[in-house]
Amino acid sequence: GVTASDCLTALFASQGMSFSTCVSKLFPPKPNVIVQQALFDFPFQMDITFTSLEDGGPSEPLAGAALTKSLKAHHAEFDARFESTFQLKKKKFSADLVKFAQSALSNMIGGMGYFYGSSRVTSHNLRKPVNYWDAPLFTAVPSRS
């Protein structure tokens, strides 16, 4: 199939420019955001990946079969650790109740966050927001669904 990159390369070539030259002129050497629009006919499937360039980046993009394999391994590891900690199967809980307990724990832990820094506050006595002192904040969102 034809990719967006192929289309852009052809477009720039028709103007006597290379794709990489145009991109290097449009974006700074280390952009922190790139926006791309793509149009698809339904049904379609797409993997969107983020690859950090810090520390050399990953050796293999985490997408497609590699992502599926990694998710299955982490799921199996979670199941084993959950069972060794709570021993619900050993206590004869049904598979549905074990799955419910895993979901409840995941949602509870996933809703927790720890932040450190200063807050910006304002009042009717201030024209502009001001920074408060640096402080820790432990927070929890009761439901992520």
PDB file of C-alpha atoms in Angstrom:
ATOM      1  CA  GLY A   1       0.000   0.000   0.000  1.00  0.00           C
ATOM      2  CA  VAL A   2       0.909   3.635  -0.309  1.00  0.00           C
ATOM      3  CA  THR A   3       1.889   5.338   2.927  1.00  0.00           C
ATOM      4  CA  ALA A   4       1.544   8.979   3.941  1.00  0.00           C
ATOM      5  CA  SER A   5       5.329   9.191   3.819  1.00  0.00           C
ATOM      6  CA  ASP A   6       5.266   7.960   0.197  1.00  0.00           C
ATOM      7  CA  CYS A   7       2.700  10.625  -0.704  1.00  0.00           C
ATOM      8  CA  LEU A   8       4.669  13.404   0.965  1.00  0.00           C
ATOM      9  CA  THR A   9       7.914  12.254  -0.620  1.00  0.00           C
ATOM     10  CA  ALA A  10       6.276  12.345  -4.069  1.00  0.00           C
ATOM     11  CA  LEU A  11       4.742  15.751  -3.374  1.00  0.00           C
ATOM     12  CA  PHE A  12       8.054  17.283  -2.288  1.00  0.00           C
ATOM     13  CA  ALA A  13       9.896  15.633  -5.198  1.00  0.00           C
ATOM     14  CA  SER A  14       7.448  17.271  -7.610  1.00  0.00           C
ATOM     15  CA  GLN A  15       8.524  20.620  -6.118  1.00  0.00           C
ATOM     16  CA  GLY A  16      12.221  19.763  -6.401  1.00  0.00           C
ATOM     17  CA  MET A  17      12.616  19.175  -2.651  1.00  0.00           C
ATOM     18  CA  SER A  18      13.358  16.108  -0.597  1.00  0.00           C
ATOM     19  CA  PHE A  19      11.054  15.027   2.241  1.00  0.00           C
ATOM     20  CA  SER A  20      13.873  15.130   4.812  1.00  0.00           C
ATOM     21  CA  THR A  21      14.970  18.619   3.710  1.00  0.00           C
ATOM     22  CA  CYS A  22      11.428  19.946   4.046  1.00  0.00           C
ATOM     23  CA  VAL A  23      10.907  18.315   7.459  1.00  0.00           C
ATOM     24  CA  SER A  24      14.226  19.675   8.740  1.00  0.00           C
ATOM     25  CA  LYS A  25      13.175  23.185   7.660  1.00  0.00           C
ATOM     26  CA  LEU A  26       9.719  22.875   9.238  1.00  0.00           C
ATOM     27  CA  PHE A  27      10.691  21.376  12.583  1.00  0.00           C
ATOM     28  CA  PRO A  28      13.434  22.160  15.075  1.00  0.00           C
ATOM     29  CA  PRO A  29      16.216  19.572  15.474  1.00  0.00           C
ATOM     30  CA  LYS A  30      14.462  17.947  18.446  1.00  0.00           C
ATOM     31  CA  PRO A  31      10.704  18.540  18.147  1.00  0.00           C
ATOM     32  CA  ASN A  32       8.617  17.659  21.188  1.00  0.00           C
ATOM     33  CA  VAL A  33       5.408  17.196  19.227  1.00  0.00           C
ATOM     34  CA  ILE A  34       4.507  16.159  15.718  1.00  0.00           C
ATOM     35  CA  VAL A  35       0.925  16.273  14.455  1.00  0.00           C
ATOM     36  CA  GLN A  36      -0.203  14.064  11.608  1.00  0.00           C
ATOM     37  CA  GLN A  37      -3.627  13.582  10.053  1.00  0.00           C
ATOM     38  CA  ALA A  38      -4.594  10.340   8.394  1.00  0.00           C
ATOM     39  CA  LEU A  39      -7.859   9.350   6.699  1.00  0.00           C
ATOM     40  CA  PHE A  40      -9.027   5.743   6.716  1.00  0.00           C
ATOM     41  CA  ASP A  41     -11.875   3.685   5.323  1.00  0.00           C
ATOM     42  CA  PHE A  42     -13.657   1.526   7.895  1.00  0.00           C
ATOM     43  CA  PRO A  43     -12.900  -1.064   9.128  1.00  0.00           C
ATOM     44  CA  PHE A  44      -9.221  -0.510   9.863  1.00  0.00           C
ATOM     45  CA  GLN A  45      -6.649  -1.328  12.498  1.00  0.00           C
ATOM     46  CA  MET A  46      -3.780   0.897  13.568  1.00  0.00           C
ATOM     47  CA  ASP A  47      -0.981   0.791  16.126  1.00  0.00           C
ATOM     48  CA  ILE A  48       0.305   4.115  17.418  1.00  0.00           C
ATOM     49  CA  THR A  49       3.621   3.867  19.192  1.00  0.00           C
ATOM     50  CA  PHE A  50       5.767   6.235  21.172  1.00  0.00           C
ATOM     51  CA  THR A  51       9.498   5.679  21.025  1.00  0.00           C
ATOM     52  CA  SER A  52      11.735   7.709  23.300  1.00  0.00           C
ATOM     53  CA  LEU A  53      15.097   8.640  21.896  1.00  0.00           C
ATOM     54  CA  GLU A  54      16.548   9.029  25.380  1.00  0.00           C
ATOM     55  CA  ASP A  55      18.920   6.302  26.491  1.00  0.00           C
ATOM     56  CA  GLY A  56      19.192   5.043  22.925  1.00  0.00           C
ATOM     57  CA  GLY A  57      15.502   4.097  22.719  1.00  0.00           C
ATOM     58  CA  PRO A  58      14.166   0.537  22.597  1.00  0.00           C
ATOM     59  CA  SER A  59      15.791  -2.010  20.350  1.00  0.00           C
ATOM     60  CA  GLU A  60      12.409  -2.994  18.876  1.00  0.00           C
ATOM     61  CA  PRO A  61       9.252  -0.853  18.568  1.00  0.00           C
ATOM     62  CA  LEU A  62       6.556  -2.019  20.972  1.00  0.00           C
ATOM     63  CA  ALA A  63       3.790  -2.600  18.411  1.00  0.00           C
ATOM     64  CA  GLY A  64       2.029  -5.411  16.619  1.00  0.00           C
ATOM     65  CA  ALA A  65       3.209  -8.896  17.578  1.00  0.00           C
ATOM     66  CA  ALA A  66       5.881  -7.572  19.964  1.00  0.00           C
ATOM     67  CA  LEU A  67       3.237  -5.559  21.863  1.00  0.00           C
ATOM     68  CA  THR A  68       0.859  -8.528  21.991  1.00  0.00           C
ATOM     69  CA  LYS A  69       3.626 -10.782  23.305  1.00  0.00           C
ATOM     70  CA  SER A  70       4.656  -8.242  25.960  1.00  0.00           C
ATOM     71  CA  LEU A  71       1.052  -7.681  27.089  1.00  0.00           C
ATOM     72  CA  LYS A  72       0.464 -11.432  27.409  1.00  0.00           C
ATOM     73  CA  ALA A  73       3.648 -11.830  29.473  1.00  0.00           C
ATOM     74  CA  HIS A  74       2.722  -8.954  31.794  1.00  0.00           C
ATOM     75  CA  HIS A  75      -0.843 -10.264  32.115  1.00  0.00           C
ATOM     76  CA  ALA A  76       0.438 -13.715  33.095  1.00  0.00           C
ATOM     77  CA  GLU A  77       2.885 -12.154  35.567  1.00  0.00           C
ATOM     78  CA  PHE A  78       0.067 -10.077  37.114  1.00  0.00           C
ATOM     79  CA  ASP A  79      -2.194 -13.151  37.389  1.00  0.00           C
ATOM     80  CA  ALA A  80       0.547 -15.164  39.114  1.00  0.00           C
ATOM     81  CA  ARG A  81       1.480 -12.370  41.523  1.00  0.00           C
ATOM     82  CA  PHE A  82      -2.179 -11.639  42.308  1.00  0.00           C
ATOM     83  CA  GLU A  83      -2.832 -15.314  43.092  1.00  0.00           C
ATOM     84  CA  SER A  84       0.302 -15.684  45.224  1.00  0.00           C
ATOM     85  CA  THR A  85      -0.682 -12.573  47.205  1.00  0.00           C
ATOM     86  CA  PHE A  86      -4.431 -13.108  47.697  1.00  0.00           C
ATOM     87  CA  GLN A  87      -4.824 -16.854  46.968  1.00  0.00           C
ATOM     88  CA  LEU A  88      -8.409 -16.450  45.764  1.00  0.00           C
ATOM     89  CA  LYS A  89      -8.341 -19.543  43.518  1.00  0.00           C
ATOM     90  CA  LYS A  90      -6.995 -21.568  46.434  1.00  0.00           C
ATOM     91  CA  LYS A  91      -9.901 -20.228  48.510  1.00  0.00           C
ATOM     92  CA  LYS A  92     -12.312 -21.532  45.837  1.00  0.00           C
ATOM     93  CA  PHE A  93     -13.438 -18.161  44.442  1.00  0.00           C
ATOM     94  CA  SER A  94     -14.913 -18.468  40.950  1.00  0.00           C
ATOM     95  CA  ALA A  95     -12.945 -17.267  37.917  1.00  0.00           C
ATOM     96  CA  ASP A  96     -15.440 -14.391  37.497  1.00  0.00           C
ATOM     97  CA  LEU A  97     -14.902 -13.215  41.091  1.00  0.00           C
ATOM     98  CA  VAL A  98     -11.124 -13.430  40.703  1.00  0.00           C
ATOM     99  CA  LYS A  99     -11.324 -11.342  37.517  1.00  0.00           C
ATOM    100  CA  PHE A 100     -13.582  -8.841  39.328  1.00  0.00           C
ATOM    101  CA  ALA A 101     -11.093  -8.586  42.221  1.00  0.00           C
ATOM    102  CA  GLN A 102      -8.202  -8.074  39.781  1.00  0.00           C
ATOM    103  CA  SER A 103     -10.130  -5.306  38.009  1.00  0.00           C
ATOM    104  CA  ALA A 104     -11.023  -3.622  41.300  1.00  0.00           C
ATOM    105  CA  LEU A 105      -7.378  -3.655  42.445  1.00  0.00           C
ATOM    106  CA  SER A 106      -6.143  -2.432  39.053  1.00  0.00           C
ATOM    107  CA  ASN A 107      -8.614   0.453  38.984  1.00  0.00           C
ATOM    108  CA  MET A 108      -7.806   1.442  42.566  1.00  0.00           C
ATOM    109  CA  ILE A 109      -4.040   1.444  42.027  1.00  0.00           C
ATOM    110  CA  GLY A 110      -4.347   2.990  38.552  1.00  0.00           C
ATOM    111  CA  GLY A 111      -6.288   5.905  40.021  1.00  0.00           C
ATOM    112  CA  MET A 112      -3.512   6.808  42.464  1.00  0.00           C
ATOM    113  CA  GLY A 113      -0.929   9.428  41.678  1.00  0.00           C
ATOM    114  CA  TYR A 114       1.985  11.167  43.379  1.00  0.00           C
ATOM    115  CA  PHE A 115       3.058  14.635  42.346  1.00  0.00           C
ATOM    116  CA  TYR A 116       5.671  17.023  43.663  1.00  0.00           C
ATOM    117  CA  GLY A 117       5.950  20.699  42.856  1.00  0.00           C
ATOM    118  CA  SER A 118       4.294  24.036  43.408  1.00  0.00           C
ATOM    119  CA  SER A 119       0.643  24.875  42.872  1.00  0.00           C
ATOM    120  CA  ARG A 120      -0.527  28.061  41.240  1.00  0.00           C
ATOM    121  CA  VAL A 121      -3.119  29.842  43.354  1.00  0.00           C
ATOM    122  CA  THR A 122      -5.146  32.996  43.046  1.00  0.00           C
ATOM    123  CA  SER A 123      -7.673  34.949  45.062  1.00  0.00           C
ATOM    124  CA  HIS A 124      -9.720  38.096  44.754  1.00  0.00           C
ATOM    125  CA  ASN A 125      -6.763  39.956  46.348  1.00  0.00           C
ATOM    126  CA  LEU A 126      -4.304  38.925  43.601  1.00  0.00           C
ATOM    127  CA  ARG A 127      -4.226  40.077  39.998  1.00  0.00           C
ATOM    128  CA  LYS A 128      -2.258  37.069  38.734  1.00  0.00           C
ATOM    129  CA  PRO A 129      -1.822  33.526  40.020  1.00  0.00           C
ATOM    130  CA  VAL A 130       1.226  32.995  42.240  1.00  0.00           C
ATOM    131  CA  ASN A 131       3.271  29.878  42.950  1.00  0.00           C
ATOM    132  CA  TYR A 132       2.926  28.244  46.352  1.00  0.00           C
ATOM    133  CA  TRP A 133       5.910  26.491  47.872  1.00  0.00           C
ATOM    134  CA  ASP A 134       7.012  23.066  46.615  1.00  0.00           C
ATOM    135  CA  ALA A 135       5.047  20.295  48.278  1.00  0.00           C
ATOM    136  CA  PRO A 136       4.126  16.641  47.695  1.00  0.00           C
ATOM    137  CA  LEU A 137       0.590  15.600  46.724  1.00  0.00           C
ATOM    138  CA  PHE A 138      -0.734  12.049  46.900  1.00  0.00           C
ATOM    139  CA  THR A 139      -4.094  11.806  45.193  1.00  0.00           C
ATOM    140  CA  ALA A 140      -6.591   9.167  44.111  1.00  0.00           C
ATOM    141  CA  VAL A 141      -9.384   9.245  41.560  1.00  0.00           C
ATOM    142  CA  PRO A 142     -12.230   7.024  42.784  1.00  0.00           C
ATOM    143  CA  SER A 143     -13.206   5.646  39.370  1.00  0.00           C
ATOM    144  CA  ARG A 144     -11.374   5.492  36.046  1.00  0.00           C
ATOM    145  CA  SER A 145     -14.198   3.901  34.056  1.00  0.00           C
TER     146      SER A 145
END
